[in-house]
PDB file of C-alpha atoms and ligand atoms in Angstrom:
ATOM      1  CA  UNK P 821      46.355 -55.161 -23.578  1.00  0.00           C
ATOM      2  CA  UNK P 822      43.081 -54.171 -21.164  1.00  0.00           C
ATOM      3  CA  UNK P 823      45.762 -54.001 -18.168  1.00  0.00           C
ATOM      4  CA  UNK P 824      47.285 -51.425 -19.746  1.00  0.00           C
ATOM      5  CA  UNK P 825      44.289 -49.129 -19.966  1.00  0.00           C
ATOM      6  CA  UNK P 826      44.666 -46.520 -17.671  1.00  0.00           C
ATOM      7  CA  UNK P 827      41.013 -46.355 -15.165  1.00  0.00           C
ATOM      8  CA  UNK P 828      40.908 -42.393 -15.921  1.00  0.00           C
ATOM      9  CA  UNK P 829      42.521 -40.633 -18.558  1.00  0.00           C
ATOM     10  CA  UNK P 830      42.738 -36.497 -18.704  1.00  0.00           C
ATOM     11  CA  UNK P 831      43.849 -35.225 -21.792  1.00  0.00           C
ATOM     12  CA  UNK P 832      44.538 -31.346 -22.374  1.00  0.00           C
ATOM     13  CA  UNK P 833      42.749 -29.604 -19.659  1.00  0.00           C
ATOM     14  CA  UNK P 834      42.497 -25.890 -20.354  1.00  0.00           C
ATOM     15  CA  UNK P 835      40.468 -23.645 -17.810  1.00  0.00           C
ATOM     16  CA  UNK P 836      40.870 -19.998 -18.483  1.00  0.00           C
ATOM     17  CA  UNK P 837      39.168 -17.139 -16.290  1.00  0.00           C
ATOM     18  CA  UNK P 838      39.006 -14.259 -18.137  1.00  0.00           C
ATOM     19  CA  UNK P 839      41.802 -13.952 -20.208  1.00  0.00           C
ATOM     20  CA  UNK P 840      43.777 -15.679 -17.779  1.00  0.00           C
ATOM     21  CA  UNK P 841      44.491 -19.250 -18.399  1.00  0.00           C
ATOM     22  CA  UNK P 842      44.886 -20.824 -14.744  1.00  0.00           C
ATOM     23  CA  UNK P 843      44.931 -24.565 -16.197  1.00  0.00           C
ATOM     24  CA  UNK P 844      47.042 -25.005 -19.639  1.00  0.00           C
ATOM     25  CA  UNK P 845      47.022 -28.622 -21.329  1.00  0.00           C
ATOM     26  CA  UNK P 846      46.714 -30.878 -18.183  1.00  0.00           C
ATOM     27  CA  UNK P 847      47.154 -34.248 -19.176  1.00  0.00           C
ATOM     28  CA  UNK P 848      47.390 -37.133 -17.294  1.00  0.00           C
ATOM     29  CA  UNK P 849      46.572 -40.960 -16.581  1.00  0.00           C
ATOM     30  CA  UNK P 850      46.214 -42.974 -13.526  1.00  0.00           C
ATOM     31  CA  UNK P 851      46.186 -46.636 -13.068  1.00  0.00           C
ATOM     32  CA  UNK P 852      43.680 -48.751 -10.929  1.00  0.00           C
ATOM     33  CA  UNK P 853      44.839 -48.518  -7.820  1.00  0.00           C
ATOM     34  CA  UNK P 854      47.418 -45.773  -7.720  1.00  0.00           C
ATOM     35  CA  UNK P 855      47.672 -42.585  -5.992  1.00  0.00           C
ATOM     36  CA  UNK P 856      48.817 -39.546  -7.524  1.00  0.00           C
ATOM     37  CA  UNK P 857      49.716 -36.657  -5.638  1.00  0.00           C
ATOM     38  CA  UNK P 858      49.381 -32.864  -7.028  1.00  0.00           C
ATOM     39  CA  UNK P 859      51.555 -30.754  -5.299  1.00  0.00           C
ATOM     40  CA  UNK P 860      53.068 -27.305  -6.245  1.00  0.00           C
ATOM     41  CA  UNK P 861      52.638 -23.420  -5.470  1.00  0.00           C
ATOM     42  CA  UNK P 862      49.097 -21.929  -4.210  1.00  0.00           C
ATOM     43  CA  UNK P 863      47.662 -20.783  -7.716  1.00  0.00           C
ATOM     44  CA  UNK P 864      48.935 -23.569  -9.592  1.00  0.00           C
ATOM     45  CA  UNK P 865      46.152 -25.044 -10.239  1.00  0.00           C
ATOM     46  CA  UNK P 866      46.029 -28.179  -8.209  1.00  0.00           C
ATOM     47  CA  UNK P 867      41.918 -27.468  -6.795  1.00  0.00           C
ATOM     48  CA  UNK P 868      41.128 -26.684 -10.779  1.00  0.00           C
ATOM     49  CA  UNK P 869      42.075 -29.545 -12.076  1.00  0.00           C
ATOM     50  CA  UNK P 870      40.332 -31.697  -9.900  1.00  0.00           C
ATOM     51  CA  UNK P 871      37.463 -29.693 -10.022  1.00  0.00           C
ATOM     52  CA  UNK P 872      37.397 -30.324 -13.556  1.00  0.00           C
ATOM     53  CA  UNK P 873      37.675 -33.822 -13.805  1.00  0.00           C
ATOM     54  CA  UNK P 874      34.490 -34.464 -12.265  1.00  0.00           C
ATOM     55  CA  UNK P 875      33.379 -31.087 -14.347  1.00  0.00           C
ATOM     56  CA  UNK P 876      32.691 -29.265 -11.165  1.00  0.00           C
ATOM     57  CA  UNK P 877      34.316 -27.120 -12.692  1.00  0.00           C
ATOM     58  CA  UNK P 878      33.532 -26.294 -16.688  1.00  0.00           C
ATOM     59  CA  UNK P 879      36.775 -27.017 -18.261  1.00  0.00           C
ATOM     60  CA  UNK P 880      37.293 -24.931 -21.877  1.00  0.00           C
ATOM     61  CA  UNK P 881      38.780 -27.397 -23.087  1.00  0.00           C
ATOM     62  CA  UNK P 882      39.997 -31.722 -22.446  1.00  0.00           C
ATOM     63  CA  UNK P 883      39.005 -35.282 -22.893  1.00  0.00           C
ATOM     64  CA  UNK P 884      38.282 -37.428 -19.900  1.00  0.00           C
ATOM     65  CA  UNK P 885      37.938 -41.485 -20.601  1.00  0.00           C
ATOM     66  CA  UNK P 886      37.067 -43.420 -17.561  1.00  0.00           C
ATOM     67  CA  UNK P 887      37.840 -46.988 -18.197  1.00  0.00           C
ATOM     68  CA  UNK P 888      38.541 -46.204 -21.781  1.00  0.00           C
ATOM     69  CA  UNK P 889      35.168 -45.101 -22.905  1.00  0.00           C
ATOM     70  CA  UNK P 890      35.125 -41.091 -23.017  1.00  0.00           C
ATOM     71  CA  UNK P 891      32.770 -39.109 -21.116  1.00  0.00           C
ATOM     72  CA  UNK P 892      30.800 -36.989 -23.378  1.00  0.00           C
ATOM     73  CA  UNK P 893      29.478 -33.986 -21.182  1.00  0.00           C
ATOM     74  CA  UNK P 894      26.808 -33.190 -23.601  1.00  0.00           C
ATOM     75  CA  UNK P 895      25.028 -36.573 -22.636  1.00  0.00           C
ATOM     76  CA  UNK P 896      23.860 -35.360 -19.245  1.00  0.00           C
ATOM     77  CA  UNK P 897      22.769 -39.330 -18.433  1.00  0.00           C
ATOM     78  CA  UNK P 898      26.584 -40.269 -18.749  1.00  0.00           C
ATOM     79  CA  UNK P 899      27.691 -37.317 -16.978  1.00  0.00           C
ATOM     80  CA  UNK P 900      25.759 -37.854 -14.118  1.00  0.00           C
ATOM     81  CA  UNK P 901      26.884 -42.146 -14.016  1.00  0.00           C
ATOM     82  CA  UNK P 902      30.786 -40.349 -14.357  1.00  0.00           C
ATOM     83  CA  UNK P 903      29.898 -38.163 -11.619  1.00  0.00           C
ATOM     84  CA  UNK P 904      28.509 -41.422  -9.519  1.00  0.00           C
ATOM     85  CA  UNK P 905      31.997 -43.225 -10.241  1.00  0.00           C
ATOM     86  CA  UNK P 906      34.170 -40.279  -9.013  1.00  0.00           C
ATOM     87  CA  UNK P 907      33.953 -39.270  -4.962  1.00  0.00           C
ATOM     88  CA  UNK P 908      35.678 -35.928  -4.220  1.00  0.00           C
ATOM     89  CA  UNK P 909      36.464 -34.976  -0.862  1.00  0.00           C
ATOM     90  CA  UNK P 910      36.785 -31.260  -0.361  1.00  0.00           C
ATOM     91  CA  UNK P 911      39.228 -29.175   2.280  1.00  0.00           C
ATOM     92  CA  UNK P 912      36.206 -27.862   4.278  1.00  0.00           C
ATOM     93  CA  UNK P 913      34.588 -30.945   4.684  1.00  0.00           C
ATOM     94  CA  UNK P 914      30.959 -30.128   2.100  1.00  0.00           C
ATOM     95  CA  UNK P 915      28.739 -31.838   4.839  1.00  0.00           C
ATOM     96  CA  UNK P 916      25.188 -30.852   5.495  1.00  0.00           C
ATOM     97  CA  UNK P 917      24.815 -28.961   8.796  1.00  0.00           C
ATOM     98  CA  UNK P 918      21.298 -29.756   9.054  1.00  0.00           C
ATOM     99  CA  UNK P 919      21.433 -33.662   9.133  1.00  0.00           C
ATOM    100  CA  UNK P 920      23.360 -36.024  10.824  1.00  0.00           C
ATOM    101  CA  UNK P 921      26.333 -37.818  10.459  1.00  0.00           C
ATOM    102  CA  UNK P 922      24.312 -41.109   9.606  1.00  0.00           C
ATOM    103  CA  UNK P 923      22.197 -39.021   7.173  1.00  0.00           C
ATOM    104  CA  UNK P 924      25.267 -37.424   5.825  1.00  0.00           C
ATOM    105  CA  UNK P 925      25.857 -40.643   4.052  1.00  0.00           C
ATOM    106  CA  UNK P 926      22.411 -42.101   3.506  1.00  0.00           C
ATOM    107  CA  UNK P 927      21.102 -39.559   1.714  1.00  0.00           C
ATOM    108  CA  UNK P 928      22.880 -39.928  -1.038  1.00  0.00           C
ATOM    109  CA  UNK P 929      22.255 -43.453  -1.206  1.00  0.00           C
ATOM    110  CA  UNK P 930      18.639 -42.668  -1.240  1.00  0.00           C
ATOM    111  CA  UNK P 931      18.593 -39.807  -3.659  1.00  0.00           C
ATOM    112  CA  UNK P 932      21.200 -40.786  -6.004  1.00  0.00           C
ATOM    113  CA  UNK P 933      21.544 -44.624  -6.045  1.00  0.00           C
ATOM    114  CA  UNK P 934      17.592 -45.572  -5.318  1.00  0.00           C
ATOM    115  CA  UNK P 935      17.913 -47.317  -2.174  1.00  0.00           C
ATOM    116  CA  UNK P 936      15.353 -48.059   0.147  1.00  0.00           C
ATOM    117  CA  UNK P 937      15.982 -46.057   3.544  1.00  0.00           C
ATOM    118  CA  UNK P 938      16.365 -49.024   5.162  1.00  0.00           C
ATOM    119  CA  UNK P 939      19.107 -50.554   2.996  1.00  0.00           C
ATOM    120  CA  UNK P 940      21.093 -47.258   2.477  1.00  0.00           C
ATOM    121  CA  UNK P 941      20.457 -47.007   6.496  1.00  0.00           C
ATOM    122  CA  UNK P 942      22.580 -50.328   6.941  1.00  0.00           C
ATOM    123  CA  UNK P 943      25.101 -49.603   4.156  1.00  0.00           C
ATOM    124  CA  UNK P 944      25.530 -45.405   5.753  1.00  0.00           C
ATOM    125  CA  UNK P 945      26.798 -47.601   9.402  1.00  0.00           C
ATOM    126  CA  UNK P 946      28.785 -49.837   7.523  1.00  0.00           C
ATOM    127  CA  UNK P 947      31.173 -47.250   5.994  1.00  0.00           C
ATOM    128  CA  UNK P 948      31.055 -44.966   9.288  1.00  0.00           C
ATOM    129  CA  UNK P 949      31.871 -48.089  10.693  1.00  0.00           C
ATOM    130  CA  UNK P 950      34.640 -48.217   8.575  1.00  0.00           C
ATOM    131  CA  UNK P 951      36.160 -44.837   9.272  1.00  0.00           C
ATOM    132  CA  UNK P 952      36.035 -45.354  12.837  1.00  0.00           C
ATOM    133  CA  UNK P 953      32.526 -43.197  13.668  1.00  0.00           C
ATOM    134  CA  UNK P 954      29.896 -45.493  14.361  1.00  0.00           C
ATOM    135  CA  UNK P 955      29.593 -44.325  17.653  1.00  0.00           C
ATOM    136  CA  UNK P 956      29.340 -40.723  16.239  1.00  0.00           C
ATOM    137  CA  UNK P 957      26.519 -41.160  13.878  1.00  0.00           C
ATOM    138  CA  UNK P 958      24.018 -39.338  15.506  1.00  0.00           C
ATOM    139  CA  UNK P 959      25.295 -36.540  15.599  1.00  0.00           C
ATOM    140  CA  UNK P 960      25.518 -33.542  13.616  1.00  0.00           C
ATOM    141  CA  UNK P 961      28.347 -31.555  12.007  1.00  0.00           C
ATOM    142  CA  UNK P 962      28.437 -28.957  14.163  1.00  0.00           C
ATOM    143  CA  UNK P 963      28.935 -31.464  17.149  1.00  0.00           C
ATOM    144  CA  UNK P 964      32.043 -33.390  15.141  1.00  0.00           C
ATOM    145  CA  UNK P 965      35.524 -32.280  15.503  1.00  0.00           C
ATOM    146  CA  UNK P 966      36.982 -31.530  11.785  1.00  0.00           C
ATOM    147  CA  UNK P 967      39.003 -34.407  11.505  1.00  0.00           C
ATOM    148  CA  UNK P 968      35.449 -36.532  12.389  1.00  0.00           C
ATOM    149  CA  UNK P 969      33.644 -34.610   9.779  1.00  0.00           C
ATOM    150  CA  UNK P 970      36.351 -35.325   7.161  1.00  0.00           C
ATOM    151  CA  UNK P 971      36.118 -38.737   8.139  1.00  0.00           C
ATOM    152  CA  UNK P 972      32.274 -38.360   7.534  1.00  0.00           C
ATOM    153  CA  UNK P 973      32.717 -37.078   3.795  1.00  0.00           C
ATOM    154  CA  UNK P 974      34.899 -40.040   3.217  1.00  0.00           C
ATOM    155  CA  UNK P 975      32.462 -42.244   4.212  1.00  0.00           C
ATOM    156  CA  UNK P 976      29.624 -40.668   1.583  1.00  0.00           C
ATOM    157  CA  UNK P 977      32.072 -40.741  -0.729  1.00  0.00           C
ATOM    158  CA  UNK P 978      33.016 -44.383  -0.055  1.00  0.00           C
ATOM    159  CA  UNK P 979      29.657 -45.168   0.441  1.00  0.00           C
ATOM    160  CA  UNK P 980      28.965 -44.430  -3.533  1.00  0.00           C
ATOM    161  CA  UNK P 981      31.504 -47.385  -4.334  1.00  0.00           C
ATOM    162  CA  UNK P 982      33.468 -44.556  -5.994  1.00  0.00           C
ATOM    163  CA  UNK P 983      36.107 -45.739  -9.090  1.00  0.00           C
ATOM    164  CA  UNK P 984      38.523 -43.030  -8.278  1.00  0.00           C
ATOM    165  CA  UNK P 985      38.415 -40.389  -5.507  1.00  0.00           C
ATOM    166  CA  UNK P 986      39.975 -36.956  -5.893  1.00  0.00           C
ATOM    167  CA  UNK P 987      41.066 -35.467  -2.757  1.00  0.00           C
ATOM    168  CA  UNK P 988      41.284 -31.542  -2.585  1.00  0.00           C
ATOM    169  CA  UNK P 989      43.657 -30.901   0.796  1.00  0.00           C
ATOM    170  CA  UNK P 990      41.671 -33.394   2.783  1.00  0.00           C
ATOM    171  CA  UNK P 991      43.589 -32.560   5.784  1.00  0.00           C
ATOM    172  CA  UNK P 992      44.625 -28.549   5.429  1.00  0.00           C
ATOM    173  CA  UNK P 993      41.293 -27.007   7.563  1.00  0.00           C
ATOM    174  CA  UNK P 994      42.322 -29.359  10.168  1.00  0.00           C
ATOM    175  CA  UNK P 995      43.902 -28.941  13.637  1.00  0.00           C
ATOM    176  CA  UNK P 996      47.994 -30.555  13.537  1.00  0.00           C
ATOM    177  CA  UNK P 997      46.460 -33.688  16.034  1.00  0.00           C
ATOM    178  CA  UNK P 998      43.331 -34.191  14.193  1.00  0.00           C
ATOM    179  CA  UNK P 999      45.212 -34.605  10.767  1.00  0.00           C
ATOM    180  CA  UNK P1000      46.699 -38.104  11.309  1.00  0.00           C
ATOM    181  CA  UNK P1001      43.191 -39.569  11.986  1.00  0.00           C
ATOM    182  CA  UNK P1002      42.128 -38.614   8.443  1.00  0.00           C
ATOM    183  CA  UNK P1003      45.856 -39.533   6.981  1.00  0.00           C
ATOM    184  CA  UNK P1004      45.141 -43.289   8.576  1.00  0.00           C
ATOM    185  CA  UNK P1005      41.623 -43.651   7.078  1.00  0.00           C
ATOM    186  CA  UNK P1006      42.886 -42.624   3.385  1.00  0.00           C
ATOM    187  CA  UNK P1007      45.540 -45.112   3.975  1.00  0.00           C
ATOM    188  CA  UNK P1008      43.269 -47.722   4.731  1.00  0.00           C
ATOM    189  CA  UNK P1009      40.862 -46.627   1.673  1.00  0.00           C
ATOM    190  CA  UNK P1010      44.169 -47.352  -0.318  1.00  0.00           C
ATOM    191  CA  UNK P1011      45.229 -50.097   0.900  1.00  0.00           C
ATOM    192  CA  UNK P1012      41.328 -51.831  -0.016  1.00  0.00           C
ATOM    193  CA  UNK P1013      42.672 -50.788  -3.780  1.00  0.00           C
ATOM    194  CA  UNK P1014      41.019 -47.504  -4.222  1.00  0.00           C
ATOM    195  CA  UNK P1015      42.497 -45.030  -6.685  1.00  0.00           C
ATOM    196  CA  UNK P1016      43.004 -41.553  -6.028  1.00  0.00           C
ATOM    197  CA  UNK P1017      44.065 -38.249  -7.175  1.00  0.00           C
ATOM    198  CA  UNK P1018      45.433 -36.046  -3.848  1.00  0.00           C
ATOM    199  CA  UNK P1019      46.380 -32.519  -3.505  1.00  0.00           C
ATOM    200  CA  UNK P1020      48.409 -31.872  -0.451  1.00  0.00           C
ATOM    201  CA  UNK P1021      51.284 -30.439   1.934  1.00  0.00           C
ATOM    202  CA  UNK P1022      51.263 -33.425   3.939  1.00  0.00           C
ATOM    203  CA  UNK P1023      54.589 -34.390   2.335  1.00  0.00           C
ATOM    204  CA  UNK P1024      56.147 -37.260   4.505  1.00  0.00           C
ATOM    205  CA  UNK P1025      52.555 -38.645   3.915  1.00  0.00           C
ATOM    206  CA  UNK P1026      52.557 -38.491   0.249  1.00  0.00           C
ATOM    207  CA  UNK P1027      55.615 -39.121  -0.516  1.00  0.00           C
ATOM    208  CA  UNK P1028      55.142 -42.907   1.858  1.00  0.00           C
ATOM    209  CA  UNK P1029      51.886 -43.444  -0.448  1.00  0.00           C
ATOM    210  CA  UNK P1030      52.305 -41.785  -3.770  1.00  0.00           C
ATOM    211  CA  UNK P1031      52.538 -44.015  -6.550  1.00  0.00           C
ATOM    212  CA  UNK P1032      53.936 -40.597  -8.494  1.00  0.00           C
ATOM    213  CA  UNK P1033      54.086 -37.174  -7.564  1.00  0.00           C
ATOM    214  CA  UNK P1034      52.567 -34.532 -10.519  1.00  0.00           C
ATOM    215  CA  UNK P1035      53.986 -30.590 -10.014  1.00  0.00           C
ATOM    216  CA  UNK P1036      51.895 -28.010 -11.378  1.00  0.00           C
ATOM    217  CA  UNK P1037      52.893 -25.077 -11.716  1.00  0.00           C
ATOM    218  CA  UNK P1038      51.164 -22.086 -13.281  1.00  0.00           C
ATOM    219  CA  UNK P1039      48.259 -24.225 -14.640  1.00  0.00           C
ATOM    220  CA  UNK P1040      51.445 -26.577 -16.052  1.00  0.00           C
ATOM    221  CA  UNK P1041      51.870 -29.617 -15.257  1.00  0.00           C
ATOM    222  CA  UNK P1042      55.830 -29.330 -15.216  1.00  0.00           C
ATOM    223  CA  UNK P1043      57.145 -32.578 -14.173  1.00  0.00           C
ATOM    224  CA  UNK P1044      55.710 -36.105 -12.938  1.00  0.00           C
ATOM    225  CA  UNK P1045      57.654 -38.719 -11.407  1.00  0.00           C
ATOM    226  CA  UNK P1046      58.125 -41.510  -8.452  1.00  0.00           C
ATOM    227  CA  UNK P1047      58.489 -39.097  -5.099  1.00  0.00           C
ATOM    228  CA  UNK P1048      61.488 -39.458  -4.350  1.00  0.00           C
ATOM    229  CA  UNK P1049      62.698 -38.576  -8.000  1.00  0.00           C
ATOM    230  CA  UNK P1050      60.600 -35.215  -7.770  1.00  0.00           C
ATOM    231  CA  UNK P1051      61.438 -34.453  -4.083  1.00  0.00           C
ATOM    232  CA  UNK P1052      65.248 -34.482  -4.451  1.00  0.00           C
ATOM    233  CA  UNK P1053      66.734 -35.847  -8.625  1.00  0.00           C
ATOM    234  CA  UNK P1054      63.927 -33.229 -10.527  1.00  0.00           C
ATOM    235  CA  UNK P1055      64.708 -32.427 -13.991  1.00  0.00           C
ATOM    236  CA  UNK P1056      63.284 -28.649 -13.688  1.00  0.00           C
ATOM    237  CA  UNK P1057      65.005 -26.267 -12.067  1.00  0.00           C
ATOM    238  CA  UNK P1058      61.526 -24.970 -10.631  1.00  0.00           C
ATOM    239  CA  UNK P1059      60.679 -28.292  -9.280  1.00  0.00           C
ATOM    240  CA  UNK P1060      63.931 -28.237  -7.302  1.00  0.00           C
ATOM    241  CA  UNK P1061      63.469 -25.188  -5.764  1.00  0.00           C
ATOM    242  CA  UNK P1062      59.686 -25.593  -4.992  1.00  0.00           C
ATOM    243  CA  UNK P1063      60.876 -29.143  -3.456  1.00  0.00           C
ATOM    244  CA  UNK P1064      63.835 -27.798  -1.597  1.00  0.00           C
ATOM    245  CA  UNK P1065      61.567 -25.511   0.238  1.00  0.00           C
ATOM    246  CA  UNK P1066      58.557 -28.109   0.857  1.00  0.00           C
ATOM    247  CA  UNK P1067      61.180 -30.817   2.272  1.00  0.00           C
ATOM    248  CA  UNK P1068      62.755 -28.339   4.476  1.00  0.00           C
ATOM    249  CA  UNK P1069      59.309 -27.188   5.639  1.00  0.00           C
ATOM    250  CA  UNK P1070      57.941 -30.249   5.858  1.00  0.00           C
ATOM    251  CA  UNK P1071      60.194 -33.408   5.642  1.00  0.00           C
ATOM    252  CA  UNK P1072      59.522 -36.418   4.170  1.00  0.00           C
ATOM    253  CA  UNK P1073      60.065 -39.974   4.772  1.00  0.00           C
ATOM    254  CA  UNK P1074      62.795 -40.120   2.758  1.00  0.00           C
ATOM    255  CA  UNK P1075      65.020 -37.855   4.679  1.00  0.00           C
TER     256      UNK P1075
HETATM  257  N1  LIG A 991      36.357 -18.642  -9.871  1.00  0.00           N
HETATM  258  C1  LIG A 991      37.545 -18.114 -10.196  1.00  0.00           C
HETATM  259  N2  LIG A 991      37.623 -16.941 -10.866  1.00  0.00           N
HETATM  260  C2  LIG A 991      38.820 -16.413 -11.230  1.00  0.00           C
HETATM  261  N3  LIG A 991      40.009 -17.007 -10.960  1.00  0.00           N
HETATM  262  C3  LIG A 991      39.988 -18.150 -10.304  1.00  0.00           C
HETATM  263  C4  LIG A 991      38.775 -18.782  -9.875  1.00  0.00           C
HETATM  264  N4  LIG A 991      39.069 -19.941  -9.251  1.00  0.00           N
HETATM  265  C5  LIG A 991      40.422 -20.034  -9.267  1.00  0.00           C
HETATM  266  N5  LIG A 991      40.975 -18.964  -9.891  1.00  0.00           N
HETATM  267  C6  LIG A 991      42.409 -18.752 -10.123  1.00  0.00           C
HETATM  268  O1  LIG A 991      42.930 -19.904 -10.703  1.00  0.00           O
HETATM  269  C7  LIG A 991      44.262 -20.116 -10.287  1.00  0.00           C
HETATM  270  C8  LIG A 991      44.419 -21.543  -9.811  1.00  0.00           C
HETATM  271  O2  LIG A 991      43.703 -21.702  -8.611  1.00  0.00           O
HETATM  272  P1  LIG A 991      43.599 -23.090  -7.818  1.00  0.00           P
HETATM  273  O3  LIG A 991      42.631 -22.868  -6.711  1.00  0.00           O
HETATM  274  O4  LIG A 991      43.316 -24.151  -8.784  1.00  0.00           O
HETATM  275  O5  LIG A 991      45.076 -23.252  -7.257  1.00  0.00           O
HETATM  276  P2  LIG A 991      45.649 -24.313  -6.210  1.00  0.00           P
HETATM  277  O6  LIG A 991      46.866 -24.902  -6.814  1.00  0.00           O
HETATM  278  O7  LIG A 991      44.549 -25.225  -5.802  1.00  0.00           O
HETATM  279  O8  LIG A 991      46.064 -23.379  -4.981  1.00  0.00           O
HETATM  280  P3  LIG A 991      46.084 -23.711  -3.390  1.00  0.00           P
HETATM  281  O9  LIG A 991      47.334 -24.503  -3.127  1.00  0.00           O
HETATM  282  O10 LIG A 991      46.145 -22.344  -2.766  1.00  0.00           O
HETATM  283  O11 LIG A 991      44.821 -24.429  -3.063  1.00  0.00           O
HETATM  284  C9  LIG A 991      44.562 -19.060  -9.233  1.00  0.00           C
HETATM  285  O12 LIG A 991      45.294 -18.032  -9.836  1.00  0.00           O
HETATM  286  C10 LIG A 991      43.187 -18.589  -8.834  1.00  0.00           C
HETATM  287  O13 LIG A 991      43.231 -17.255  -8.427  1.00  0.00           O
HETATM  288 MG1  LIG A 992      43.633 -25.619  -3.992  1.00  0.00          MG
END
């Protein structure tokens, strides 16, 4: 029975702006170790929903359980453990310009988790080791090519031993050459197991990874599926067209 408790469950997400409801009902549940990919129009929704599963954003509405206990936002002590268990990795990267690469990650380990600067020091190298920058950690943002410093906010976010890590177009502020560097270390983080939610165009990518692809449209979610299912047999009409155009845009592996 426990295997078949999903690690995060999102029940009826509502986010409305004004009187403009950009996020209607999102509900959805992710295994360990899946990946789920968000795709659809710009405006659908996709970077508001993930902002408000780790209540970045302040949803109106929606349940969150995290390994079948639900997070009550009210009881700011759980909130901030939920927050701990969740990494997000934002489009433009979130670093601070001021420290380095190394310090990037430690800090967090410092602030947050209550390490010693010497233990969060070791633990900072071994997860830019990981992503391919040790040689890099000295230096600052500004001196990192974007596809480094994405690599960089992987690494903090790794470095919290995330549950689940929400990806927000990890890869869309990036150069074309520089994106396949951050598309190998997020394969790597899956195959060690990690699960993770993932907005993107990268569509030959996602559709190789994704466990299930989620379309959201609207603030909708319209239709979920395996990729290849939503890519080219989807039951909506708008899925099909939205798919037609992202396949002949951007290919996939399946074609
Ligand atoms: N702070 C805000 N105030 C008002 N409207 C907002 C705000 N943030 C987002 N929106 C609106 O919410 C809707 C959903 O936006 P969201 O950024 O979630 O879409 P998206 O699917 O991530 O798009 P993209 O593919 O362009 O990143 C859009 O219509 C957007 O204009
Ligand atoms: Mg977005």
């Amino acid at each position: 029975m426990t295997d078949t408790v999903p690690i995060l469950r999102v029940e009826n997400m509502t986010k409305r702006y004004g009187d403009k409801e950009v996020l209607k009902d999102a509900t959805l549940s992710i295994n360990k170790g899946e990946l789920k990919v968000l795709i659809g129009p710009s405006g659908g929704g996709k970077s508001t929903l993930l902002q408000c599963i780790n209540f970045l954003i302040e949803p109106d509405k929606g349940r969150i359980w995290l390994d079948g206990k639900e997070i009550i936002r009210a009881r700011k002590k759980e909130l901030y453990q939920y927050r701990q268990k969740v990494g997000m990795i934002f489009q433009d990267f979130n670093l601070f310009d001021h420290l380095t690469a190394l310090n990037n990650v430690q800090i967090a380990l410092v602030k947050v988790k209550g390490m010693s600067r010497d233990k969060a020091r070791d633990m900072a190298i071994l997860e830019l080791d990981r992503v391919g920058l040790r040689d890099h950690m000295n230096q600052y943002p500004a001196e990192l090519s974007g596809g480094q410093k994405q690599r960089v906010s992987i690494a903090r976010a790794l470095a919290m031993d995330p549950e689940i890590m929400l990806l927000d177009e990890p890869t869309s502020a990036l150069d074309p050459e520089l994106i396949s560097e951050v598309l190998d270390v997020i394969r790597d983080v899956r195959a060690d197991g990690m699960t993770m939610i993932m907005s993107t165009h990268q569509i030959g990518f996602a559709s190789e990874m994704a466990d299930e692809f989620v379309f959201l449209e609207n603030g909708s979610i319209v239709e979920t599926g395996p990729p290849e299912t939503i890519l080219y047999k989807a039951q909506c009409a708008r899925t099909r067209e939205f798919c037609s155009k992202i396949t002949e845009l951007y290919g996939s592996s399946f074609s």
